[in-house]
Coordinates of C-alpha atoms and ligand atoms in Angstrom, one line a residue:
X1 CA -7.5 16.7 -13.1
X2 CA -9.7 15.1 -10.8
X3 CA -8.3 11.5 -9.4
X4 CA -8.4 9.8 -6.2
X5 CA -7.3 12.5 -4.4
X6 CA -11.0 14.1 -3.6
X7 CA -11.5 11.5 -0.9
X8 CA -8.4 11.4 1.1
X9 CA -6.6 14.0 3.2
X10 CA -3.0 14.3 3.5
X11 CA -1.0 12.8 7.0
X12 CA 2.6 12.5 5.6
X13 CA 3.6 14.6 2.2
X14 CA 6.0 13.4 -0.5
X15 CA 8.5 15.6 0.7
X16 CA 8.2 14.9 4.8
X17 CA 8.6 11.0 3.8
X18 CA 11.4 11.6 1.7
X19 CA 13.1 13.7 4.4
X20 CA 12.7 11.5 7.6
X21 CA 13.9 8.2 5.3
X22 CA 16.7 10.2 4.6
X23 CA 17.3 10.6 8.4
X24 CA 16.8 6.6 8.9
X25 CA 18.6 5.9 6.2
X26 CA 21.9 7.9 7.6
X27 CA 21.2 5.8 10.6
X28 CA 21.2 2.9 9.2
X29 CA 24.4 3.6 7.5
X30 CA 25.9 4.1 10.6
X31 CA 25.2 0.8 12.1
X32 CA 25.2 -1.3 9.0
X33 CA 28.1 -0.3 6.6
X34 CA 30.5 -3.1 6.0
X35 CA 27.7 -5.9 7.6
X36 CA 26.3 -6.7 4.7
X37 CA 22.6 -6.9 5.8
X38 CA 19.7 -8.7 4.2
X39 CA 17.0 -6.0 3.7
X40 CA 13.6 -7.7 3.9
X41 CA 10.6 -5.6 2.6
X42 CA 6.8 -7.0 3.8
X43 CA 5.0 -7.2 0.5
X44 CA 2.6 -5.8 0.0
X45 CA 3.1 -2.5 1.4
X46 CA 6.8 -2.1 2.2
X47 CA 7.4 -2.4 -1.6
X48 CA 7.8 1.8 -1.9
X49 CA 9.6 2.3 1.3
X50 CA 12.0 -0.4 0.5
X51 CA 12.8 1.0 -2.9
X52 CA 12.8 4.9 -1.8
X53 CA 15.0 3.5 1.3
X54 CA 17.6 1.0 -0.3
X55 CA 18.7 3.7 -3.6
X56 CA 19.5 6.4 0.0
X57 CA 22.3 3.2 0.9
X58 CA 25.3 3.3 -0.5
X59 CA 27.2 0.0 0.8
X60 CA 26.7 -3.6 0.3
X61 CA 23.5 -5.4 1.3
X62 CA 21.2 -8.0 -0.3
X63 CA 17.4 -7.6 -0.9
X64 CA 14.6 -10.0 -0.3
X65 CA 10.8 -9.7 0.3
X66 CA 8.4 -11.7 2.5
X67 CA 4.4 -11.6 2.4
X68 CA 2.2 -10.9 5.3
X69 CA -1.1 -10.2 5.3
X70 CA -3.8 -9.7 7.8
X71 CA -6.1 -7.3 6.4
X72 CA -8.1 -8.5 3.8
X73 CA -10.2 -6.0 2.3
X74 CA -11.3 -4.0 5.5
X75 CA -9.8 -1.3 7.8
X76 CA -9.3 -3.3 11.1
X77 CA -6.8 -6.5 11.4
X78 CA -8.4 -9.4 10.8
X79 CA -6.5 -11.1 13.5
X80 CA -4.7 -13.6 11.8
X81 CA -1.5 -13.1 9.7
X82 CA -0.8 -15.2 6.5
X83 CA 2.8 -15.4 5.4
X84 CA 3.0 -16.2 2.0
X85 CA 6.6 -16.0 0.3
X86 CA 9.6 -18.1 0.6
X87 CA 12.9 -16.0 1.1
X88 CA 15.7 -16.8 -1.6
X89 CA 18.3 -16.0 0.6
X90 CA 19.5 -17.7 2.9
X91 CA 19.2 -15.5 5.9
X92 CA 20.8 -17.9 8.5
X93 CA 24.4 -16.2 10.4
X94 CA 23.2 -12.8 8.1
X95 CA 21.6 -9.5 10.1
X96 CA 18.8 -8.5 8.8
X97 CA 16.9 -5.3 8.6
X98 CA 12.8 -6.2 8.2
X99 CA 11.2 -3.2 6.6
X100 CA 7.7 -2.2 7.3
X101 CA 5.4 0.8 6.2
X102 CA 3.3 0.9 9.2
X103 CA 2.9 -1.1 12.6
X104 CA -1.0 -1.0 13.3
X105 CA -1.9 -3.1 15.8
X106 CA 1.9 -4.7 16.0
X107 CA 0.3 -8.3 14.9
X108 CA 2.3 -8.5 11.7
X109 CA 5.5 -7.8 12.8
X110 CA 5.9 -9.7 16.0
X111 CA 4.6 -13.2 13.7
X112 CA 7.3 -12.1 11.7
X113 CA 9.8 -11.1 13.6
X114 CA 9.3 -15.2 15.4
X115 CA 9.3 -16.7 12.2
X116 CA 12.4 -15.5 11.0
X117 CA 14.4 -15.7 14.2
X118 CA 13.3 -19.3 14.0
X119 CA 15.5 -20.0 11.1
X120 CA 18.7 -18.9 12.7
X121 CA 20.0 -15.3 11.3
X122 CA 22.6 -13.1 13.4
X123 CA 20.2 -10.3 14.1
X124 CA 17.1 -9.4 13.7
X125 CA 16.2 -5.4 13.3
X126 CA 13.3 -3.3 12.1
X127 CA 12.5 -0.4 10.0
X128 CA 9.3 0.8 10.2
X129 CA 8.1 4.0 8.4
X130 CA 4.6 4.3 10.6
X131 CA 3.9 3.1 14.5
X132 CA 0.7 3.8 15.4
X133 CA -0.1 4.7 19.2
X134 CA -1.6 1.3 20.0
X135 CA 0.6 -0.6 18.6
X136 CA 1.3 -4.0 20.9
X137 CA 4.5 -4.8 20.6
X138 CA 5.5 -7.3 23.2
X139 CA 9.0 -7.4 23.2
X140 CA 9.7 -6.6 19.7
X141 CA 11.7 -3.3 19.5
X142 CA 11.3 -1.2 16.0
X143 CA 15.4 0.4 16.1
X144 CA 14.4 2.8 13.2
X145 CA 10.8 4.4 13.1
X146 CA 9.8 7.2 11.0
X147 CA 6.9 8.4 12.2
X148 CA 4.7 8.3 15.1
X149 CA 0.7 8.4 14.7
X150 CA -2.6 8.1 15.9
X151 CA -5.0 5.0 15.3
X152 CA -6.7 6.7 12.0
X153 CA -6.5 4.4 9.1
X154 CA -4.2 5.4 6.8
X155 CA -3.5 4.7 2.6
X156 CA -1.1 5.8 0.0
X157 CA 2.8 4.9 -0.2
X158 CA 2.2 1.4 -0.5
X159 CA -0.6 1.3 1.8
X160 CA -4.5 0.3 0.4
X161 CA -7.8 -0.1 1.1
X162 CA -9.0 -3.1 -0.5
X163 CA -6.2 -2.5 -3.5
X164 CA -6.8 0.8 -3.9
X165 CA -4.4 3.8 -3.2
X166 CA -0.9 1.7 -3.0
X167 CA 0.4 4.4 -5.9
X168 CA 0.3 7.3 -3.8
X169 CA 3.5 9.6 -3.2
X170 CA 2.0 10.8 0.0
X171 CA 0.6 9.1 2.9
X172 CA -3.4 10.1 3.3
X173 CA -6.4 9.5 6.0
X174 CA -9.8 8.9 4.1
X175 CA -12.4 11.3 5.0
X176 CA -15.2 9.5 5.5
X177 CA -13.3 6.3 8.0
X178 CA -12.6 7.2 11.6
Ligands
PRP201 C1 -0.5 -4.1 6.5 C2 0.8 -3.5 6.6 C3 1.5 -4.3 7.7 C4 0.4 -4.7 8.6 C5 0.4 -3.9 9.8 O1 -0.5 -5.3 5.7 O2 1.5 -3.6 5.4 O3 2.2 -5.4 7.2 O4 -0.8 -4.5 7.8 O5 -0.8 -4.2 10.6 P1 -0.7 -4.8 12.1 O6 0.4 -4.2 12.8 O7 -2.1 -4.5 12.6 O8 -0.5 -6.3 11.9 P2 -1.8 -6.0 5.1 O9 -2.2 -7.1 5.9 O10 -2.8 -4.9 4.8 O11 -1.2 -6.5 3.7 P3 -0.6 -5.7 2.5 O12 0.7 -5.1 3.0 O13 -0.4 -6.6 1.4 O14 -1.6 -4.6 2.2

């Protein structure tokens, strides 16, 4: 069957992601059983990692998703970060656990990271499946990363290019972008 597969190369397999999340997930249970976190996925593309990561937790926690988005349609940041959801939970006095598939340029999570501390929760923690090398994170520390990479641009597991390629299992590099 030919699909969309012809233009990518593989970074991260099915299996590799579901083995480190499995790793950050027994962490996680070790610090978080019996707190009762709010787990905050970044829409769009901390929806898989958030559903992969949450069904690995077997204690009580709450679930909730923000929007953030910087990237338009192109491979580089565009600079500015939109937030566009309201949380339904109130987050104030609760710990919560942002997670993130992949902290590029470390724009989006640090605007994050300010706005929620704003309204007044307990703690403020992040998962984050992908850091890449450059990543400028000012003060912001990611407690549970997955894995570390270089600046390539990357797709798949919830990650697109303009749209495309958010329904991969795998995480991929294009061929053809540097
Ligand atoms: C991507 C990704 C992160 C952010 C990381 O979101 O999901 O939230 O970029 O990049 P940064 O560290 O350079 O800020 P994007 O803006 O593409 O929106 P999406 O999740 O809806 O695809």
């Amino acid at each position: 069957m030919i699909g969309i597969e012809q233009d990518l190369e593989i970074a991260i397999s099915a299996a590799d992601l579901k083995a480190r999340i499995q790793e950050l997930a027994a962490q996680i249970d070790r610090d978080y059983r019996d707190q009762n976190p709010v787990l905050l996925g970044t829409l769009k593309g901390g929806f898989l990692l958030i559903a992969d990561l949450v069904r690995m937790l077997n204690f009580d926690l709450e679930i909730d998703f923000i929007s953030a988005r910087s990237y338009l349609d192109s491979t580089t940041s565009s600079g500015r970060v939109d937030l566009f959801k309201k949380l339904s939970i109130d987050i104030r006095n609760r710990r919560l656990l942002i997670v993130e598939d992949v902290v590029d340029t470390g724009l989006t999570l640090r605007r994050l990271v300010e706005h929620l501390e704003a309204t007044g929760p307990a703690s403020v923690d992040v998962v984050a499946l992908i850091v890449k090398e450059g990543a400028q994170l000012s003060g912001v520390s990611i407690r549970y990363a997955g894995f570390e990479m270089d600046e390539r641009f990357l797709v798949g597991y919830g990650m697109d290019l303009a749209e495309k390629y958010r329904n991969l299992p795998y995480v991929a590099w294009l061929k053809d972008v540097k």
